[in-house]
PDB file of N, CA and C in Angstrom:
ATOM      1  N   UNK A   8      15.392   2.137 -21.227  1.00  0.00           N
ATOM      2  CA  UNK A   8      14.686   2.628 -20.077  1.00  0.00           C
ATOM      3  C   UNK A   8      15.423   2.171 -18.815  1.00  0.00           C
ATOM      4  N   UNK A   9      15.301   3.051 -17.804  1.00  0.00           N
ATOM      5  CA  UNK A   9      16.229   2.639 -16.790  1.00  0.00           C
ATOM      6  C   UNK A   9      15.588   2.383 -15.548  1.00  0.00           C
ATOM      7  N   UNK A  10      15.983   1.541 -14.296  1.00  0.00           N
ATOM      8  CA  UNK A  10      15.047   1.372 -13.342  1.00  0.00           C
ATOM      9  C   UNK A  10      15.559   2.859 -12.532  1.00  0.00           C
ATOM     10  N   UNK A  11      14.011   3.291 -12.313  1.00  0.00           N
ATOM     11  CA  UNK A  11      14.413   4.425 -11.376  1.00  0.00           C
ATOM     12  C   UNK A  11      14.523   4.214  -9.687  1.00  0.00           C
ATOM     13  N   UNK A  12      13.878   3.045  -8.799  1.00  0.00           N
ATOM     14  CA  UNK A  12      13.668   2.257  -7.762  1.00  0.00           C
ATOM     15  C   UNK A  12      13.391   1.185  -7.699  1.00  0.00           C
ATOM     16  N   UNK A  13      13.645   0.345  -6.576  1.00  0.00           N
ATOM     17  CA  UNK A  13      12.656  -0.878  -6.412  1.00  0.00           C
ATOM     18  C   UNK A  13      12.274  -1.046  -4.837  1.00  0.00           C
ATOM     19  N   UNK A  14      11.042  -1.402  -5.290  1.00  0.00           N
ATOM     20  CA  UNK A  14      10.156  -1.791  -3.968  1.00  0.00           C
ATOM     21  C   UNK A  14       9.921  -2.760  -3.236  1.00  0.00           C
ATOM     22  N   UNK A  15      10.467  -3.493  -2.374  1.00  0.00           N
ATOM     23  CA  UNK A  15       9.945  -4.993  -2.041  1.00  0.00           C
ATOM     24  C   UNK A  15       9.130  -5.126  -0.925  1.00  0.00           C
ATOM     25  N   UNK A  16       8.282  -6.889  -1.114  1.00  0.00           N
ATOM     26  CA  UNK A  16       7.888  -6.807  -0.305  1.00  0.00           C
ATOM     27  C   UNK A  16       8.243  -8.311  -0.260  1.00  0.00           C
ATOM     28  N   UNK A  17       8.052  -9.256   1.104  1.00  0.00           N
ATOM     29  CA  UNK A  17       8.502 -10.790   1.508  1.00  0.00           C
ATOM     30  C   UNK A  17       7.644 -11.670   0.566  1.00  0.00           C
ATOM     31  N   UNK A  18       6.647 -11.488  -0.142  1.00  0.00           N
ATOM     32  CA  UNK A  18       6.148 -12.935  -0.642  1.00  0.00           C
ATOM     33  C   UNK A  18       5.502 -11.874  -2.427  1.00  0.00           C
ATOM     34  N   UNK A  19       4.591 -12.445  -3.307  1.00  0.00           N
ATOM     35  CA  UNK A  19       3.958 -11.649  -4.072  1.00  0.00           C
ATOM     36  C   UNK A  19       3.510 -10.598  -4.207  1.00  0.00           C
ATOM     37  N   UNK A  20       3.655  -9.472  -5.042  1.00  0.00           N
ATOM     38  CA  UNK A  20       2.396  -8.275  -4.641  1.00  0.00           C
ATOM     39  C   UNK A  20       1.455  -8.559  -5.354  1.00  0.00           C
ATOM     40  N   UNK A  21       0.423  -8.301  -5.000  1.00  0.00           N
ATOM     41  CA  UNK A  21      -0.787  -8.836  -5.106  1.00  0.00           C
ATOM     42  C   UNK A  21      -1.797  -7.752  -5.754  1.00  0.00           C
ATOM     43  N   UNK A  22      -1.965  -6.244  -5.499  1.00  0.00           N
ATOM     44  CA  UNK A  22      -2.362  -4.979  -5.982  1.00  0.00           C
ATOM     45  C   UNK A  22      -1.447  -4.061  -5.898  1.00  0.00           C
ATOM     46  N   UNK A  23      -1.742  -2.701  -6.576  1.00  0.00           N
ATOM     47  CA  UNK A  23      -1.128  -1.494  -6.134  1.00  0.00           C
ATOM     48  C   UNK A  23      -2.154  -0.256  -6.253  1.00  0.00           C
ATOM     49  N   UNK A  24      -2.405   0.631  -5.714  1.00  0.00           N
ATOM     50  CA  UNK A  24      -3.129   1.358  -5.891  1.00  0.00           C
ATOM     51  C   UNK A  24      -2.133   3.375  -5.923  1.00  0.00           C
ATOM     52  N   UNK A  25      -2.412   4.509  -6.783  1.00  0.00           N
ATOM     53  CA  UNK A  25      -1.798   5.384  -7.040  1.00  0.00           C
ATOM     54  C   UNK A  25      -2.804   6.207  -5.980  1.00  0.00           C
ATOM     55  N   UNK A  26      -1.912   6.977  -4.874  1.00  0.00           N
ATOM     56  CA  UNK A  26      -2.897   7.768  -3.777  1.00  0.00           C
ATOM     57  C   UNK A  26      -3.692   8.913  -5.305  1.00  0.00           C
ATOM     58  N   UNK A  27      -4.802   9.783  -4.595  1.00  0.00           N
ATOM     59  CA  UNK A  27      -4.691  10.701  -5.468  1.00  0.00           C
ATOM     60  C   UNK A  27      -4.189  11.906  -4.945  1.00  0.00           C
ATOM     61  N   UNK A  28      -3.730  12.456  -3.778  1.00  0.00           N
ATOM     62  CA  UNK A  28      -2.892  13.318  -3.183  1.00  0.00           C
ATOM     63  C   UNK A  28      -2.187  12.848  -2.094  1.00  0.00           C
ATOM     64  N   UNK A  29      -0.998  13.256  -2.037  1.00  0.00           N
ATOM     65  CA  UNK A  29      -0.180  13.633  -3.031  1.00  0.00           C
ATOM     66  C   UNK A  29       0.055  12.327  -4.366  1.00  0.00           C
ATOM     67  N   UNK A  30       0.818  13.110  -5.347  1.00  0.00           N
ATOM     68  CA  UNK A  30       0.327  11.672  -6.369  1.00  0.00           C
ATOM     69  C   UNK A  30       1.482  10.678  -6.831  1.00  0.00           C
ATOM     70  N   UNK A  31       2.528  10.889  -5.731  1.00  0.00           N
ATOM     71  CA  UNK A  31       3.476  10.176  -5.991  1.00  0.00           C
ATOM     72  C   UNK A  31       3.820   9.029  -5.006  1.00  0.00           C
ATOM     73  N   UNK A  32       2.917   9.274  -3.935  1.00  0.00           N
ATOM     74  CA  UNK A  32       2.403   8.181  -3.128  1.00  0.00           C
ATOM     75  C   UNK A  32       1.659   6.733  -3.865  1.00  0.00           C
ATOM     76  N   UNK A  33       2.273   5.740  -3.515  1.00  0.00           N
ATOM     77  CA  UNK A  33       1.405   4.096  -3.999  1.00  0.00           C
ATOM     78  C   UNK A  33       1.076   4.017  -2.691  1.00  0.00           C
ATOM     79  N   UNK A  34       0.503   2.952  -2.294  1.00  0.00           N
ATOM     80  CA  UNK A  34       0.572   1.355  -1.951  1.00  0.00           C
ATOM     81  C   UNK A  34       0.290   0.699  -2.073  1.00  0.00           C
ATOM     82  N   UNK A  35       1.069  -0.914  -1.368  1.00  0.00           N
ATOM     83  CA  UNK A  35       1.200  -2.054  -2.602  1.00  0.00           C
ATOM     84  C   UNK A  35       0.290  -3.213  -1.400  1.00  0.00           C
ATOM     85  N   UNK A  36      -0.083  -4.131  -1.907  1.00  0.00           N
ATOM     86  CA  UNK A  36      -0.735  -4.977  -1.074  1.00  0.00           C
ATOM     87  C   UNK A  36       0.336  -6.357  -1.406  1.00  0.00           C
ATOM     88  N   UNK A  37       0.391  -7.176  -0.698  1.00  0.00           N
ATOM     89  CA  UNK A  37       1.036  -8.147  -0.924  1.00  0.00           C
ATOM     90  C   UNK A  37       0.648  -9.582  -0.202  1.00  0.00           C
ATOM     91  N   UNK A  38       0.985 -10.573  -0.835  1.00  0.00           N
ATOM     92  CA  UNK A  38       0.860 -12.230   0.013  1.00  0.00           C
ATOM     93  C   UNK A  38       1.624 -12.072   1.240  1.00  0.00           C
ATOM     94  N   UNK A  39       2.350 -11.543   1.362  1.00  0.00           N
ATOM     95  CA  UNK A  39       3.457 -11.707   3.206  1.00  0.00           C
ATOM     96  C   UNK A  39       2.290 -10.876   3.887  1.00  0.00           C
ATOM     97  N   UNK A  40       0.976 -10.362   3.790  1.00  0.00           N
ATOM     98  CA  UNK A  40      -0.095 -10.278   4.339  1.00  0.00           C
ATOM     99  C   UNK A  40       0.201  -8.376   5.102  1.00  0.00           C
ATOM    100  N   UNK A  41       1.218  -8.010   4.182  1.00  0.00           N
ATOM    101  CA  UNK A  41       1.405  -6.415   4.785  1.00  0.00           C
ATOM    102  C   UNK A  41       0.888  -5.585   3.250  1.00  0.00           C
ATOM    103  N   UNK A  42       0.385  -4.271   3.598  1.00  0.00           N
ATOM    104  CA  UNK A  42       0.491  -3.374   2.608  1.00  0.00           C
ATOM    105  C   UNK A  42       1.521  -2.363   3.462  1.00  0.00           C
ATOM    106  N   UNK A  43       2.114  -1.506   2.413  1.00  0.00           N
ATOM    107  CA  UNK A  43       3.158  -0.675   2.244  1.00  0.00           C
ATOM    108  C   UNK A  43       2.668   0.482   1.617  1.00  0.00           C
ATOM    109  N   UNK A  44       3.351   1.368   2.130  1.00  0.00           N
ATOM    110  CA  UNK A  44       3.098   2.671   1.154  1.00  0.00           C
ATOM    111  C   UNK A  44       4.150   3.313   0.999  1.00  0.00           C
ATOM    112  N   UNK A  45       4.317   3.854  -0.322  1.00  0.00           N
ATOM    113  CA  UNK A  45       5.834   4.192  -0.718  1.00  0.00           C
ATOM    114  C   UNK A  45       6.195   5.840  -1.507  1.00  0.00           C
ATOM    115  N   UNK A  46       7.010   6.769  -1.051  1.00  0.00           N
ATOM    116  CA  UNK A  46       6.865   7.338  -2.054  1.00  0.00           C
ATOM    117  C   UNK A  46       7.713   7.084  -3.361  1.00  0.00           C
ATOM    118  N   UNK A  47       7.374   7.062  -4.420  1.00  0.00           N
ATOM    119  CA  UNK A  47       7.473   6.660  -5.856  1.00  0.00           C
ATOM    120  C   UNK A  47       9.599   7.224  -6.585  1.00  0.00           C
ATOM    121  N   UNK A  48       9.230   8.953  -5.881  1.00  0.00           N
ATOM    122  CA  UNK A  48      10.048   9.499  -5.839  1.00  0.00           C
ATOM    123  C   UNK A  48      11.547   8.635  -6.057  1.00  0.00           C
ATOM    124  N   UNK A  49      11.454   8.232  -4.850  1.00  0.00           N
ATOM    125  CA  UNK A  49      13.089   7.911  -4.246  1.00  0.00           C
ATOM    126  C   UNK A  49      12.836   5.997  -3.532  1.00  0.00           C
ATOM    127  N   UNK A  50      11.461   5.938  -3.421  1.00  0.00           N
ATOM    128  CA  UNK A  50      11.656   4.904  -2.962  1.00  0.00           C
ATOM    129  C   UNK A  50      11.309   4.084  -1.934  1.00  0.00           C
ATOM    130  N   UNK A  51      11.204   5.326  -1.188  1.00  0.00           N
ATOM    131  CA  UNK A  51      11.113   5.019   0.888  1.00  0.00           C
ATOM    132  C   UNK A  51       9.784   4.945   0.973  1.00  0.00           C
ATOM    133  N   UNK A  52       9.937   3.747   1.383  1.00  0.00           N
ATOM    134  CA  UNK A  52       8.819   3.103   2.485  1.00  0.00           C
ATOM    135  C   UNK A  52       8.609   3.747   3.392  1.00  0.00           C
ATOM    136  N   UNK A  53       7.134   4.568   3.633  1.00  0.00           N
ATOM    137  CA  UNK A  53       6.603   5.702   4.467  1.00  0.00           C
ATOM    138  C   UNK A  53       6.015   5.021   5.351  1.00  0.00           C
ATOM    139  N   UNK A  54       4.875   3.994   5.393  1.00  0.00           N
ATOM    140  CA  UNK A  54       4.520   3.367   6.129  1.00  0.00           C
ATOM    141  C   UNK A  54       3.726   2.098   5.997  1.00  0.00           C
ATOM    142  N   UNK A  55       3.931   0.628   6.684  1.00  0.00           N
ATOM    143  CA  UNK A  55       3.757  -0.403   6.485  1.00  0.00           C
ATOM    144  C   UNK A  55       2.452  -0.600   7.466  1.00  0.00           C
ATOM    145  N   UNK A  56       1.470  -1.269   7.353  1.00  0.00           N
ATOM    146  CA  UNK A  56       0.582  -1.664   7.627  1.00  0.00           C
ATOM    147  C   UNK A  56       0.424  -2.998   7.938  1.00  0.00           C
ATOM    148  N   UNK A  57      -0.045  -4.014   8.956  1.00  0.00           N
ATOM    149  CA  UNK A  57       0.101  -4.761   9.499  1.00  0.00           C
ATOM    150  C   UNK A  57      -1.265  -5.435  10.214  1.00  0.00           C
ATOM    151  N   UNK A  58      -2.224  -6.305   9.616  1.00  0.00           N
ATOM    152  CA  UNK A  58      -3.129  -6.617  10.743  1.00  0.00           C
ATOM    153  C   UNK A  58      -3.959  -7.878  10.296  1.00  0.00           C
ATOM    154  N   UNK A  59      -4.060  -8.469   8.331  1.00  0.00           N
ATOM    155  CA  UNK A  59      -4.256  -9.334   8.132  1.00  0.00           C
ATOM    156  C   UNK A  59      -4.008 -10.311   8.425  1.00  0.00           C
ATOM    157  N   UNK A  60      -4.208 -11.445   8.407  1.00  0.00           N
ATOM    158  CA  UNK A  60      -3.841 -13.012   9.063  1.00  0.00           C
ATOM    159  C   UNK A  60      -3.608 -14.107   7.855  1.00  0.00           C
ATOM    160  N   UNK A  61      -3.838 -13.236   6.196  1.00  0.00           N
ATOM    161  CA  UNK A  61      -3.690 -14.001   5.061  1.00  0.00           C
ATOM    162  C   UNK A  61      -3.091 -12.840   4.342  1.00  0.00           C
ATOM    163  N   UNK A  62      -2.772 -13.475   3.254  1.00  0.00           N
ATOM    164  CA  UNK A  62      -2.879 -13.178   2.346  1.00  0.00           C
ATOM    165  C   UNK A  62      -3.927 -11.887   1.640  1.00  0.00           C
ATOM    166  N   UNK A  63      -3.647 -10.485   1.197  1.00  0.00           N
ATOM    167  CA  UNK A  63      -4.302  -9.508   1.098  1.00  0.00           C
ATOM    168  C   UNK A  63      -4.299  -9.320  -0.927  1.00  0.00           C
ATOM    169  N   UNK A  64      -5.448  -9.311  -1.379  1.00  0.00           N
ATOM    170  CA  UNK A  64      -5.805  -9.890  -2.438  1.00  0.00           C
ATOM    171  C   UNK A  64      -6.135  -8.227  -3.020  1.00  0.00           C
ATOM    172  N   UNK A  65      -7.155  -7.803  -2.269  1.00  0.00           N
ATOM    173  CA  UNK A  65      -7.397  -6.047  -3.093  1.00  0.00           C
ATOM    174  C   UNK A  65      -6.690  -4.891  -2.354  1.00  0.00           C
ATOM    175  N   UNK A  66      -6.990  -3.668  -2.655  1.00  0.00           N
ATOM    176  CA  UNK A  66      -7.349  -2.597  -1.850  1.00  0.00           C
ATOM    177  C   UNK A  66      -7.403  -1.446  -2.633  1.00  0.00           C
ATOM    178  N   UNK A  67      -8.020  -0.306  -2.330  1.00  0.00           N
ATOM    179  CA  UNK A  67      -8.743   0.655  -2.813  1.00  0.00           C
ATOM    180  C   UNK A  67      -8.570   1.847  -1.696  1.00  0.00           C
ATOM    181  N   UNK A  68      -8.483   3.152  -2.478  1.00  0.00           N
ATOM    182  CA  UNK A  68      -8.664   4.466  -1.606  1.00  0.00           C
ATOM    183  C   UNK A  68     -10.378   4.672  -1.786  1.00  0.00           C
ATOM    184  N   UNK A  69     -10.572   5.072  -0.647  1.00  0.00           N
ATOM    185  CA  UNK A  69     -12.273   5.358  -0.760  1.00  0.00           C
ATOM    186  C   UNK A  69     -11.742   6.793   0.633  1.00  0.00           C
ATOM    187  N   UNK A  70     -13.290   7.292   0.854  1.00  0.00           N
ATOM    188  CA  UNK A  70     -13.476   8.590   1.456  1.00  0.00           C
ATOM    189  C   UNK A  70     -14.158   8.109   3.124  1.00  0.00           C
ATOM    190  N   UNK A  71     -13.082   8.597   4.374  1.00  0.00           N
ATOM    191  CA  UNK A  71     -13.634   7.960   5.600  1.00  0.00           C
ATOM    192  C   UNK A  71     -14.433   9.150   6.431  1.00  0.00           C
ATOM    193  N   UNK A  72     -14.477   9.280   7.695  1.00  0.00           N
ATOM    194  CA  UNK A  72     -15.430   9.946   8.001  1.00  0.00           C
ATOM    195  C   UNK A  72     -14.145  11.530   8.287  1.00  0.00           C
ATOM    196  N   UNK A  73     -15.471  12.367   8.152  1.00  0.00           N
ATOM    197  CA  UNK A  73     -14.481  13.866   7.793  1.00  0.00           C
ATOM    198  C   UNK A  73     -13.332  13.859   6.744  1.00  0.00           C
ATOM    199  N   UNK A  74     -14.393  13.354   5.882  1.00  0.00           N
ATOM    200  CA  UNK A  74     -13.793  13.476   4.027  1.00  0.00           C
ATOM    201  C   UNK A  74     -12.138  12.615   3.808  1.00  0.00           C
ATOM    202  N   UNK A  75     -11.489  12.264   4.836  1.00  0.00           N
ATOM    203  CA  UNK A  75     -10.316  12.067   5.017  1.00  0.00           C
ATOM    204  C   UNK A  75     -10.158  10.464   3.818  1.00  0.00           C
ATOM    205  N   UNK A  76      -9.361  10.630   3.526  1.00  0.00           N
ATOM    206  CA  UNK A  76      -8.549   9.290   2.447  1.00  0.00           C
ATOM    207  C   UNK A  76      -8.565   8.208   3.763  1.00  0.00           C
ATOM    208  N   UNK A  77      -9.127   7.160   3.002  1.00  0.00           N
ATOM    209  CA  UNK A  77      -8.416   5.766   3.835  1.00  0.00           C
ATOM    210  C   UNK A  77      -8.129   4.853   2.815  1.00  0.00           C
ATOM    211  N   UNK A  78      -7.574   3.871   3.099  1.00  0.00           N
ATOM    212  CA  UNK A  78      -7.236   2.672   2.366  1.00  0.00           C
ATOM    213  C   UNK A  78      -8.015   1.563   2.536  1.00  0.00           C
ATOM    214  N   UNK A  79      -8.809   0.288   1.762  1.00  0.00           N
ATOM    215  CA  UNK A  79      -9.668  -0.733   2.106  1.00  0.00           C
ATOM    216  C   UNK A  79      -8.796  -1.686   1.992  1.00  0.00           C
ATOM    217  N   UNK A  80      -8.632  -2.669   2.287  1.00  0.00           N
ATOM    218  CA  UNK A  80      -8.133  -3.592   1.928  1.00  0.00           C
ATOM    219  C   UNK A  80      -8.998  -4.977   1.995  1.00  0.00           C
ATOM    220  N   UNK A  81      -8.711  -5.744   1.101  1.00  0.00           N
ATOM    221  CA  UNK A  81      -9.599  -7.529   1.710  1.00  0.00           C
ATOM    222  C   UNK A  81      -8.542  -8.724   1.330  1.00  0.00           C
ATOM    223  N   UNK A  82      -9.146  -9.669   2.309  1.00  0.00           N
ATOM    224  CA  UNK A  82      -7.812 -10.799   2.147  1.00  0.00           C
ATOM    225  C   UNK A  82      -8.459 -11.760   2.245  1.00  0.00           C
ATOM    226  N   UNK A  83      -7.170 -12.794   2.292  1.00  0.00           N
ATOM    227  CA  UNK A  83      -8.192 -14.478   2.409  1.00  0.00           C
ATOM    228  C   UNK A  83      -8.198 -14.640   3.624  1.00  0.00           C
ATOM    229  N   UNK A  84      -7.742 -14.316   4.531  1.00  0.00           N
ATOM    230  CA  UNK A  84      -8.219 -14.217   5.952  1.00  0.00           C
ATOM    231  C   UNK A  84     -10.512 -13.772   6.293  1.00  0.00           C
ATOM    232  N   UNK A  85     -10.586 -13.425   5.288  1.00  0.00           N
ATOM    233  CA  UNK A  85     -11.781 -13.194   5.384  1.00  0.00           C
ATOM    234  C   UNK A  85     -12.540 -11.791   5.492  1.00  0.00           C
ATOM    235  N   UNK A  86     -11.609 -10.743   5.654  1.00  0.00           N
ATOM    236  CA  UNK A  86     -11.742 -10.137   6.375  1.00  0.00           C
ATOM    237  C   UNK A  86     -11.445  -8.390   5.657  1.00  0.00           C
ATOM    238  N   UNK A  87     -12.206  -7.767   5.745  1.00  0.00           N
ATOM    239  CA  UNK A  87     -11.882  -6.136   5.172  1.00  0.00           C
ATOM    240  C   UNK A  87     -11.197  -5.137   6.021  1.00  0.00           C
ATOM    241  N   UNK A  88     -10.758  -4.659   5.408  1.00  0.00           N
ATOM    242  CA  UNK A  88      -9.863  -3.546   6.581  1.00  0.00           C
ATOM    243  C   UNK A  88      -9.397  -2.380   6.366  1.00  0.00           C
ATOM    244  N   UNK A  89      -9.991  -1.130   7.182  1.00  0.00           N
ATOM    245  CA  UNK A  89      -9.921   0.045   6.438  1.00  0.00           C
ATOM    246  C   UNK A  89      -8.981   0.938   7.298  1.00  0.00           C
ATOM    247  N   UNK A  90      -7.883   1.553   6.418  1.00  0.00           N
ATOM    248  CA  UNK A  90      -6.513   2.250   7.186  1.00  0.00           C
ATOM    249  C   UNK A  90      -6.537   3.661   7.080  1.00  0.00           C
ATOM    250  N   UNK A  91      -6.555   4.195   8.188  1.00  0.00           N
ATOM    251  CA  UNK A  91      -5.903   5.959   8.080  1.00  0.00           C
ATOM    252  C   UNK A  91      -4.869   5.635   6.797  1.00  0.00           C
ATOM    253  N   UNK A  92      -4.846   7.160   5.980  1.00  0.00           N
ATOM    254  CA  UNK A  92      -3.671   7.037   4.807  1.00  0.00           C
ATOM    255  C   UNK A  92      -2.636   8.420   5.606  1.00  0.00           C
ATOM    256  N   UNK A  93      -3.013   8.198   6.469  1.00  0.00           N
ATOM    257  CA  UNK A  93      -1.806   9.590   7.710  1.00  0.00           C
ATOM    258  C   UNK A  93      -1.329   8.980   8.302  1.00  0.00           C
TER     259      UNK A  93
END
């Protein structure tokens, strides 16, 4: 089996979650306290997210207002945090 990419991030990843559209979209949550979103494809980091103060432990796609995808996230900072996925 061969590696088809790799993804990094500065400290542990911690979750990953598979968008459900499009479906080759992730993102990854990680200890360096950023989530990332990647397409799977090729590789590229689409867009990084930035606002915890710890360490980010879950995250989940759920439905925000006008049906739209967001991302949840929670950390040891204390704290939940919910992201446009645009």
């Amino acid at each position: 089996m061969r590696l088809r990419t790799e993804m990094r991030h500065n400290d542990s990843v911690t979750n990953i979650i598979q968008h459900r559209s499009p479906s080759y979209v992730i993102t990854t949550a990680s200890a360096d306290k950023t989530l990332k979103t990647w397409d799977v494809r090729n590789g590229t980091l689409l867009k990084e997210h930035t606002g915890h103060r710890g360490p980010i432990n879950g995250i989940d796609i759920g439905t925000g207002a006008g049906g739209k995808s967001v991302i949840i996230s929670a950390g040891d900072d204390g704290a939940c945090l919910v992201w446009d996925t645009e």
